[in-house]
Amino acid sequence: MFNDSTLDVFISKLSEYGVSKGTIRFQPEIPRPARFIS
């Protein structure tokens, strides 16, 4: 469903939020497999 640009933006946003919070810094790894599955 996501194209690469949308997914990259989503990951970067999630990365920034995760790093700032320090509690979900690992979350950006979750959406990545969806790119290969779909």
PDB file of C-alpha atoms in Angstrom:
ATOM      1  CA  MET A   1       0.000   0.000   0.000  1.00  0.00           C
ATOM      2  CA  PHE A   2       2.831   2.372   0.822  1.00  0.00           C
ATOM      3  CA  ASN A   3       5.262   3.537  -1.803  1.00  0.00           C
ATOM      4  CA  ASP A   4       8.916   3.986  -0.831  1.00  0.00           C
ATOM      5  CA  SER A   5       8.713   7.742  -0.310  1.00  0.00           C
ATOM      6  CA  THR A   6       5.660   7.504   1.941  1.00  0.00           C
ATOM      7  CA  LEU A   7       7.181   4.661   3.924  1.00  0.00           C
ATOM      8  CA  ASP A   8      10.511   6.460   4.265  1.00  0.00           C
ATOM      9  CA  VAL A   9       8.768   9.576   5.577  1.00  0.00           C
ATOM     10  CA  PHE A  10       6.757   7.459   7.999  1.00  0.00           C
ATOM     11  CA  ILE A  11       9.897   5.692   9.210  1.00  0.00           C
ATOM     12  CA  SER A  12      11.810   8.956   9.570  1.00  0.00           C
ATOM     13  CA  LYS A  13       8.962  10.531  11.540  1.00  0.00           C
ATOM     14  CA  LEU A  14       8.684   7.446  13.725  1.00  0.00           C
ATOM     15  CA  SER A  15      12.460   7.384  14.153  1.00  0.00           C
ATOM     16  CA  GLU A  16      12.524  11.023  15.282  1.00  0.00           C
ATOM     17  CA  TYR A  17       9.682  10.396  17.743  1.00  0.00           C
ATOM     18  CA  GLY A  18      11.235   7.176  19.002  1.00  0.00           C
ATOM     19  CA  VAL A  19      14.647   8.765  19.505  1.00  0.00           C
ATOM     20  CA  SER A  20      13.180  11.783  21.280  1.00  0.00           C
ATOM     21  CA  LYS A  21      11.099   9.573  23.562  1.00  0.00           C
ATOM     22  CA  GLY A  22      13.844   6.981  23.936  1.00  0.00           C
ATOM     23  CA  THR A  23      11.293   4.234  24.536  1.00  0.00           C
ATOM     24  CA  ILE A  24      10.193   3.219  21.028  1.00  0.00           C
ATOM     25  CA  ARG A  25      13.496   3.699  19.216  1.00  0.00           C
ATOM     26  CA  PHE A  26      13.105   0.161  17.825  1.00  0.00           C
ATOM     27  CA  GLN A  27       9.634   0.779  16.325  1.00  0.00           C
ATOM     28  CA  PRO A  28      10.881   1.939  12.871  1.00  0.00           C
ATOM     29  CA  GLU A  29      12.053  -1.627  12.179  1.00  0.00           C
ATOM     30  CA  ILE A  30       8.472  -2.922  12.193  1.00  0.00           C
ATOM     31  CA  PRO A  31       7.088  -1.304   8.987  1.00  0.00           C
ATOM     32  CA  ARG A  32      10.102  -2.327   6.898  1.00  0.00           C
ATOM     33  CA  PRO A  33       9.140  -5.986   6.211  1.00  0.00           C
ATOM     34  CA  ALA A  34       5.799  -4.802   4.815  1.00  0.00           C
ATOM     35  CA  ARG A  35       7.684  -3.274   1.893  1.00  0.00           C
ATOM     36  CA  PHE A  36       8.975  -6.709   0.911  1.00  0.00           C
ATOM     37  CA  ILE A  37       5.778  -8.623   1.658  1.00  0.00           C
ATOM     38  CA  SER A  38       3.510  -6.360  -0.369  1.00  0.00           C
TER      39      SER A  38
END
